[in-house]
Coordinates of C-alpha atoms in Angstrom, one line a residue:
M1 CA 7.6 -1.2 -9.4
S2 CA 9.6 1.3 -7.5
R3 CA 13.2 0.6 -6.1
S4 CA 12.0 1.9 -2.8
F5 CA 9.3 -0.8 -2.5
F6 CA 11.6 -3.5 -3.4
L7 CA 14.1 -2.3 -0.6
A8 CA 11.3 -2.0 1.8
W9 CA 9.9 -5.5 0.9
A10 CA 13.4 -7.0 1.2
R11 CA 13.8 -5.6 4.6
C12 CA 10.4 -7.0 5.6
R13 CA 11.3 -10.5 4.1
N14 CA 14.5 -10.5 6.4
Q15 CA 12.4 -9.8 9.5
T16 CA 11.3 -13.0 11.3
T17 CA 7.6 -13.5 12.0
S18 CA 5.5 -15.7 14.1
F19 CA 2.0 -16.9 14.2
T20 CA -0.1 -17.5 17.5
T21 CA -1.4 -21.1 17.6
T22 CA -3.4 -23.2 19.8
A23 CA -2.3 -26.5 18.7
A24 CA 1.0 -28.1 17.7
T25 CA 2.6 -26.8 14.6
N26 CA 5.5 -28.1 12.6
S27 CA 8.6 -27.3 14.5
G28 CA 10.7 -26.5 11.4
W29 CA 8.3 -23.7 10.7
A30 CA 7.5 -22.5 14.1
S31 CA 11.0 -21.2 14.5
S32 CA 10.8 -19.1 11.3
F33 CA 7.5 -17.2 12.2
N34 CA 8.3 -15.5 15.4
S35 CA 7.0 -12.1 15.3
L36 CA 3.5 -12.1 13.6
R37 CA 0.5 -12.7 15.7
M38 CA -2.2 -14.7 14.1
S39 CA -5.9 -13.8 15.0
Q40 CA -8.2 -16.1 13.0
N41 CA -11.7 -16.8 14.4
A42 CA -11.0 -18.0 17.9
S43 CA -7.2 -18.0 17.6
R44 CA -7.3 -21.4 15.9
S45 CA -4.1 -23.1 15.0
F46 CA -2.6 -23.6 11.6
S47 CA 0.6 -24.8 9.9
V48 CA 2.3 -23.4 6.7
S49 CA 4.3 -26.7 6.4
T50 CA 3.9 -28.7 3.3
L51 CA 5.3 -31.7 5.0
Q52 CA 1.8 -32.8 6.2
N53 CA 0.4 -32.4 2.7
K54 CA 1.9 -35.4 0.9
D55 CA -1.4 -37.2 0.6
Q56 CA -3.5 -34.1 -0.3
H57 CA -4.8 -33.4 -3.7
K58 CA -2.4 -31.4 -6.0
V59 CA -3.8 -27.9 -6.6
K60 CA -3.7 -25.5 -9.6
I61 CA -3.8 -21.8 -9.0
L62 CA -4.9 -19.0 -11.3
F63 CA -3.3 -15.8 -9.8
F64 CA -5.0 -12.3 -10.4
G65 CA -2.8 -9.3 -9.6
S66 CA -1.7 -5.9 -10.8
D67 CA 0.5 -3.6 -8.6
S68 CA 3.5 -4.0 -6.3
F69 CA 1.4 -5.4 -3.4
S70 CA 0.5 -8.4 -5.4
V71 CA 4.1 -9.3 -6.2
P72 CA 5.3 -10.8 -2.9
H73 CA 2.1 -13.0 -2.7
L74 CA 2.9 -14.6 -6.1
E75 CA 6.5 -14.9 -4.9
A76 CA 5.4 -16.7 -1.8
L77 CA 3.3 -19.1 -3.8
I78 CA 6.1 -19.9 -6.2
Q79 CA 8.5 -20.6 -3.3
E80 CA 5.9 -22.9 -1.7
K81 CA 5.4 -24.7 -5.1
S82 CA 9.1 -25.4 -5.2
K83 CA 9.2 -27.2 -1.9
P84 CA 9.4 -31.0 -1.5
G85 CA 5.8 -32.3 -0.8
S86 CA 4.2 -29.1 -1.9
I87 CA 0.5 -29.5 -2.9
I88 CA 0.9 -26.7 -5.5
E89 CA 1.1 -28.3 -8.9
R90 CA 1.0 -25.3 -11.1
I91 CA 0.3 -21.5 -11.1
D92 CA -0.8 -19.2 -13.9
V93 CA -1.1 -15.5 -13.9
V94 CA -3.6 -12.9 -15.0
S95 CA -2.1 -9.4 -15.0
P96 CA -2.3 -6.2 -16.9
K97 CA 0.2 -4.4 -19.2
E98 CA 1.6 -1.2 -17.9
R99 CA 1.4 2.0 -19.8
T100 CA 4.7 3.6 -20.8
K101 CA 5.3 7.3 -20.5
K102 CA 6.4 7.4 -24.2
S103 CA 3.1 6.6 -25.7
K104 CA -0.3 5.5 -24.4
R105 CA -0.5 3.0 -27.0
D106 CA 2.6 1.2 -26.1
A107 CA 2.6 -1.0 -23.0
E108 CA 5.2 -3.1 -21.3
D109 CA 5.0 -6.0 -18.8
S110 CA 4.0 -5.2 -15.3
P111 CA 6.3 -6.3 -12.4
L112 CA 4.0 -9.1 -11.7
T113 CA 4.1 -10.4 -15.3
Q114 CA 7.9 -10.0 -15.3
L115 CA 8.1 -12.2 -12.1
A116 CA 5.8 -14.8 -13.7
K117 CA 7.8 -15.0 -16.9
A118 CA 11.1 -15.1 -14.9
H119 CA 9.6 -18.4 -13.3
N120 CA 8.2 -19.7 -16.6
L121 CA 4.6 -19.3 -15.6
N122 CA 1.9 -18.9 -18.1
T123 CA 0.6 -15.3 -18.3
Y124 CA -2.8 -14.0 -19.5
P125 CA -3.9 -10.5 -20.1
S126 CA -6.5 -8.9 -17.6
P127 CA -9.8 -7.3 -18.8
D128 CA -9.3 -4.3 -21.1
R129 CA -10.4 -1.0 -19.4
K130 CA -12.9 -0.3 -22.3
G131 CA -14.5 -3.9 -22.6
G132 CA -14.2 -5.1 -19.1
F133 CA -15.1 -8.6 -18.4
D134 CA -17.9 -8.7 -21.0
A135 CA -15.1 -8.6 -23.6
W136 CA -12.7 -10.7 -21.8
T137 CA -11.9 -14.4 -22.5
F138 CA -11.3 -16.6 -19.6
P139 CA -7.8 -18.3 -19.9
E140 CA -7.8 -21.7 -21.5
D141 CA -5.1 -24.3 -21.4
S142 CA -5.3 -27.8 -22.8
Q143 CA -3.5 -29.1 -19.8
V144 CA -6.0 -27.6 -17.3
D145 CA -9.4 -28.8 -17.0
A146 CA -10.1 -26.3 -14.3
W147 CA -8.1 -24.4 -11.8
D148 CA -8.7 -25.2 -8.0
F149 CA -8.2 -21.6 -6.7
G150 CA -8.4 -18.2 -8.1
V151 CA -6.1 -16.1 -5.8
V152 CA -6.9 -12.4 -6.3
V153 CA -4.6 -9.7 -4.9
S154 CA -4.9 -6.1 -5.6
F155 CA -6.3 -6.9 -9.0
G156 CA -8.5 -3.8 -9.5
W157 CA -11.4 -5.7 -11.0
F158 CA -14.5 -7.1 -9.4
L159 CA -14.7 -10.8 -10.4
P160 CA -18.2 -11.7 -11.4
D161 CA -20.0 -14.9 -10.3
D162 CA -19.5 -16.7 -13.5
V163 CA -15.7 -16.4 -13.2
I164 CA -15.7 -17.3 -9.4
T165 CA -17.7 -20.4 -10.0
R166 CA -15.1 -21.7 -12.6
F167 CA -12.7 -22.6 -9.6
K168 CA -13.1 -26.1 -8.2
K169 CA -12.5 -25.1 -4.6
A170 CA -12.9 -21.3 -4.3
G171 CA -11.9 -17.8 -5.4
I172 CA -10.1 -16.1 -2.5
N173 CA -8.7 -12.5 -1.9
V174 CA -6.0 -10.9 0.2
H175 CA -7.1 -7.6 1.7
P176 CA -4.7 -5.4 3.6
S177 CA -6.8 -4.7 6.7
L178 CA -8.5 -6.5 9.4
L179 CA -12.0 -6.8 7.8
P180 CA -14.6 -5.7 8.2
K181 CA -12.7 -2.6 9.0
Y182 CA -11.5 -0.6 6.1
R183 CA -13.3 -2.2 3.2
G184 CA -12.3 -0.4 0.0
S185 CA -9.4 0.6 -2.1
A186 CA -7.3 2.7 0.5
P187 CA -7.0 0.7 3.8
L188 CA -3.3 1.3 4.2
Q189 CA -3.8 5.1 3.7
R190 CA -6.6 5.2 6.3
A191 CA -4.8 3.2 8.9
I192 CA -1.8 5.7 8.7
L193 CA -4.0 8.9 8.5
N194 CA -6.1 7.6 11.5
Q195 CA -3.0 6.8 13.7
D196 CA -4.1 3.1 14.1
Q197 CA -2.0 1.1 16.5
T198 CA -2.5 -2.2 14.8
T199 CA -3.5 -3.3 11.3
G200 CA -3.3 -6.5 9.4
V201 CA -4.2 -8.8 6.5
T202 CA -7.3 -10.8 5.7
V203 CA -7.8 -13.7 3.4
Q204 CA -11.5 -13.9 2.5
L205 CA -13.7 -15.8 0.1
L206 CA -14.6 -13.8 -2.9
D207 CA -18.2 -12.4 -2.6
P208 CA -20.1 -12.4 -5.9
N209 CA -22.0 -9.2 -5.0
E210 CA -19.7 -6.8 -3.1
F211 CA -16.0 -6.0 -2.7
D212 CA -14.5 -7.1 0.6
A213 CA -17.5 -8.7 2.1
G214 CA -16.6 -12.4 1.8
K215 CA -16.3 -14.8 4.6
I216 CA -13.0 -14.6 6.5
L217 CA -10.7 -17.5 6.0
A218 CA -7.7 -16.2 8.0
Q219 CA -6.4 -13.0 9.5
A220 CA -3.0 -11.8 10.7
E221 CA -2.7 -8.8 13.0
V222 CA 0.4 -6.8 13.2
A223 CA 1.5 -3.5 15.0
L224 CA 1.5 -0.6 12.9
P225 CA 5.3 0.7 13.0
E226 CA 5.7 4.3 14.1
N227 CA 6.1 6.9 11.2
S228 CA 5.1 4.2 8.6
T229 CA 4.7 5.4 5.0
Y230 CA 2.5 3.9 2.5
R231 CA 5.3 2.2 0.9
S232 CA 6.8 0.8 4.0
L233 CA 3.5 -0.5 5.2
E234 CA 2.6 -1.9 1.9
A235 CA 6.0 -3.9 2.0
L236 CA 5.2 -5.2 5.5
L237 CA 1.7 -6.3 4.8
A238 CA 2.6 -7.8 1.5
T239 CA 5.1 -10.1 3.1
K240 CA 2.5 -11.2 5.8
G241 CA -0.2 -11.6 3.1
G242 CA 2.1 -13.9 1.3
E243 CA 2.6 -16.1 4.3
L244 CA -1.1 -16.1 5.1
V245 CA -2.2 -17.0 1.6
V246 CA 0.1 -20.0 1.6
D247 CA -1.4 -21.3 4.8
V248 CA -4.9 -21.1 3.4
I249 CA -3.9 -23.0 0.3
N250 CA -2.2 -25.6 2.4
N251 CA -5.1 -25.8 4.9
Y252 CA -8.1 -24.9 2.8
D253 CA -10.6 -27.4 4.0
Q254 CA -10.0 -26.6 7.6
R255 CA -10.1 -22.8 7.0
R256 CA -13.3 -23.2 5.0
R257 CA -15.0 -25.1 7.8
D258 CA -13.9 -22.5 10.3
A259 CA -14.7 -19.5 8.1
K260 CA -16.6 -16.6 9.7
S261 CA -18.9 -14.1 8.3
Q262 CA -18.2 -10.4 8.7
D263 CA -20.0 -8.5 11.3
P264 CA -22.1 -5.9 9.3
T265 CA -22.3 -3.5 12.4
K266 CA -18.4 -3.2 12.2
V267 CA -18.0 -2.3 8.6
T268 CA -16.0 0.9 8.0
K269 CA -15.1 2.1 4.5
A270 CA -11.6 3.1 3.2
N271 CA -12.3 5.2 0.1
K272 CA -9.5 6.6 -2.0
I273 CA -8.0 9.9 -1.1
S274 CA -8.4 12.4 -3.9
R275 CA -5.9 15.0 -5.3
E276 CA -8.3 17.7 -4.1
A277 CA -8.2 16.3 -0.5
C278 CA -4.4 16.8 -0.5
K279 CA -4.7 20.6 -0.8
V280 CA -3.5 21.8 2.7
Q281 CA -5.9 23.9 4.7
W282 CA -3.5 26.0 6.8
S283 CA -6.1 27.5 9.0
T284 CA -7.5 24.2 10.2
W285 CA -4.8 21.5 9.7
T286 CA -2.1 20.8 12.3
S287 CA 1.4 19.9 11.3
A288 CA 0.9 16.4 12.6
R289 CA -2.2 15.9 10.5
T290 CA -0.6 17.3 7.3
E291 CA 2.5 15.1 7.7
R292 CA 0.4 12.0 8.3
L293 CA -1.4 12.7 5.0
H294 CA 1.9 13.0 3.4
R295 CA 3.1 9.7 4.6
A296 CA -0.2 7.9 3.9
N297 CA -0.9 9.4 0.3
G298 CA 2.2 11.2 -0.8
F299 CA 3.2 8.3 -3.0
R300 CA 0.1 9.1 -5.1
Y301 CA -0.6 12.8 -4.7
P302 CA 1.7 15.5 -3.1
I303 CA 0.5 17.9 -0.5
T304 CA -0.3 21.2 -2.4
A305 CA -0.7 24.8 -1.6
T306 CA -0.8 28.0 -3.6
W307 CA 1.9 30.8 -3.9
T308 CA 1.3 34.2 -5.0
V309 CA 4.2 35.5 -7.4
Q310 CA 5.3 38.9 -5.9
D311 CA 5.9 40.8 -9.2
S312 CA 2.8 39.7 -11.1
G313 CA 0.4 38.7 -8.3
K314 CA -0.3 35.6 -10.2
V315 CA -1.5 32.7 -7.9
L316 CA 0.2 29.4 -8.8
P317 CA -0.4 25.9 -7.3
I318 CA 2.8 24.4 -5.6
S319 CA 3.5 21.0 -4.4
L320 CA 5.4 20.4 -1.1
F321 CA 7.8 17.4 -0.8
D322 CA 9.8 15.6 2.0
L323 CA 7.5 16.9 4.6
F324 CA 8.4 16.5 8.5
R325 CA 7.2 17.8 11.8
V326 CA 9.4 20.5 13.4
D327 CA 10.0 19.4 17.0
S328 CA 12.2 20.2 19.9
S329 CA 15.1 18.4 18.4
T330 CA 15.3 21.1 15.6
P331 CA 17.5 24.0 16.8
T332 CA 15.0 26.8 16.6
S333 CA 15.5 28.8 19.8
A334 CA 17.8 31.7 20.2
T335 CA 19.7 29.9 23.0
Q336 CA 20.7 27.3 20.4
L337 CA 21.5 29.4 17.3
K338 CA 21.5 33.1 16.5
N339 CA 17.9 34.0 15.5
G340 CA 17.0 30.4 16.1
G341 CA 18.8 29.4 12.8
Y342 CA 16.1 31.3 10.8
A343 CA 16.9 33.8 8.1
A344 CA 18.5 36.8 9.5
D345 CA 16.3 39.2 7.6
G346 CA 13.1 37.7 8.9
K347 CA 11.4 36.8 12.1
T348 CA 11.3 33.8 14.2
P349 CA 8.0 31.7 14.5
S350 CA 5.6 32.3 17.3
Q351 CA 2.2 31.3 18.4
T352 CA 1.0 34.5 16.9
S353 CA 2.3 33.7 13.4
A354 CA -0.5 33.5 10.8
P355 CA -1.2 30.0 9.4
G356 CA 0.7 29.4 6.3
T357 CA 3.5 31.8 7.1
I358 CA 6.9 30.7 5.8
F359 CA 10.2 30.7 7.7
Y360 CA 13.3 29.7 6.1
H361 CA 15.5 27.5 8.5
G362 CA 19.2 27.6 7.4
P363 CA 20.6 24.7 9.5
T364 CA 18.2 22.2 8.0
E365 CA 17.8 24.1 4.6
S366 CA 14.1 23.8 4.9
L367 CA 11.0 25.9 5.0
H368 CA 9.1 25.9 8.3
I369 CA 5.5 26.7 7.8
T370 CA 3.1 27.8 10.6
C371 CA 0.0 25.5 11.0
S372 CA -3.4 26.0 12.6
D373 CA -2.1 25.2 16.2
G374 CA 1.0 27.1 16.0
S375 CA 3.0 24.0 15.2
L376 CA 5.6 24.0 12.3
L377 CA 5.7 21.9 9.2
G378 CA 9.1 21.3 7.6
V379 CA 9.4 21.3 3.9
K380 CA 12.5 20.3 2.0
A381 CA 11.5 20.7 -1.6
V382 CA 8.8 22.3 -3.7
Q383 CA 7.7 22.1 -7.3
F384 CA 5.5 24.4 -9.6
E385 CA 3.4 22.6 -12.2
G386 CA 5.4 21.8 -15.2
K387 CA 8.7 22.9 -13.6
K388 CA 11.5 21.0 -12.0
R389 CA 11.7 20.5 -8.3
L390 CA 13.4 23.0 -6.2
S391 CA 15.1 22.6 -3.0
A392 CA 13.7 24.7 -0.2
K393 CA 17.0 26.7 -0.2
D394 CA 16.7 27.5 -4.0
F395 CA 13.1 28.4 -3.6
H396 CA 13.8 30.8 -0.7
N397 CA 16.6 32.5 -2.6
G398 CA 15.0 32.6 -6.1
Y399 CA 11.4 33.6 -5.4
H400 CA 11.7 36.5 -3.1
V401 CA 10.5 34.6 -0.1
H402 CA 10.5 36.9 3.0
S403 CA 11.0 34.7 6.0
G404 CA 8.3 35.5 8.6
S405 CA 6.0 37.4 6.3
S406 CA 5.6 35.5 2.9
R407 CA 2.8 32.9 3.0
F408 CA 1.5 30.0 1.4
E409 CA -2.4 29.9 0.8

């Protein structure tokens, strides 16, 4: 798991949140949730408190997860389990090994497995990529006749019906969107790319036939922060999702009675964004659109273009990093700096500059690239395939970049 995710997650955990309710909630918890708006069916009430659960049946949870989004959910369940009066008796974890860069045959524990082991939870391997569920053995423990809940968070596998039916109460899933909007594997990316004003988290029953099609047990709606990146939004929604899944476990019978089916007329898909889709189209893309794609999917694939080597004429793919939109706060006009701060041997950007034209901007040590609508995209670093990353300054000085005439394709 990246250090940046942990930092973003820690900031989110320190933010206070609140749930909208229509009935009395435990006052000790009401003060600690004061920024998150709960929208669940007809804004029905709920409580995350364990104080009202002393007489409830203790439950056992088998947690399925894989990546950084699943970690805060397990953490929330572990914390809930440790509280006096908690109905959670035990938690066991199914998660994959992570491949190391040294060898495809070697593997190390995933961050989720590391968290589980740190809290002395039993861990079991997820299905192998080759054999799948057909070759996978369901976990067995002499102390567990059956788990009450299967909690699935960013697991990467579709749980078949013969696995779902093993749980006494239910198999449930946390999905980072307000279903039925953005079913699929890339809801965070689509929310950023589409400039959504709000997003959220859904806890749903696992559907035995289709991903993300189960009955909705609970939803939490949140405002999408301005300039969100995938990692920052992931951390925010992971924290909300952890709170929400704890509520569903504590109040499952009520949530199940009030569960609602998804409206099939409102289903939208959130398919993965491919590497090819991140190749910039200078003649049709604006700087705003390109920068949003960078924030949404840059953690997986960088924005790429092509560069023609001056001496050989060889065309090379090039990746662009640390992208930003050049706006009025960037000193570009001749009244602010001589030649607008651009390289003295070149031109200054204008509405007639061809899309893809490169301008080197000295004050910010960045490349400013003309986009389809005349707007400028700022780039702080570049990288050729198989080479080390270069600062915009080093690229400008070392690759015969002529400010105002050289172009990316």
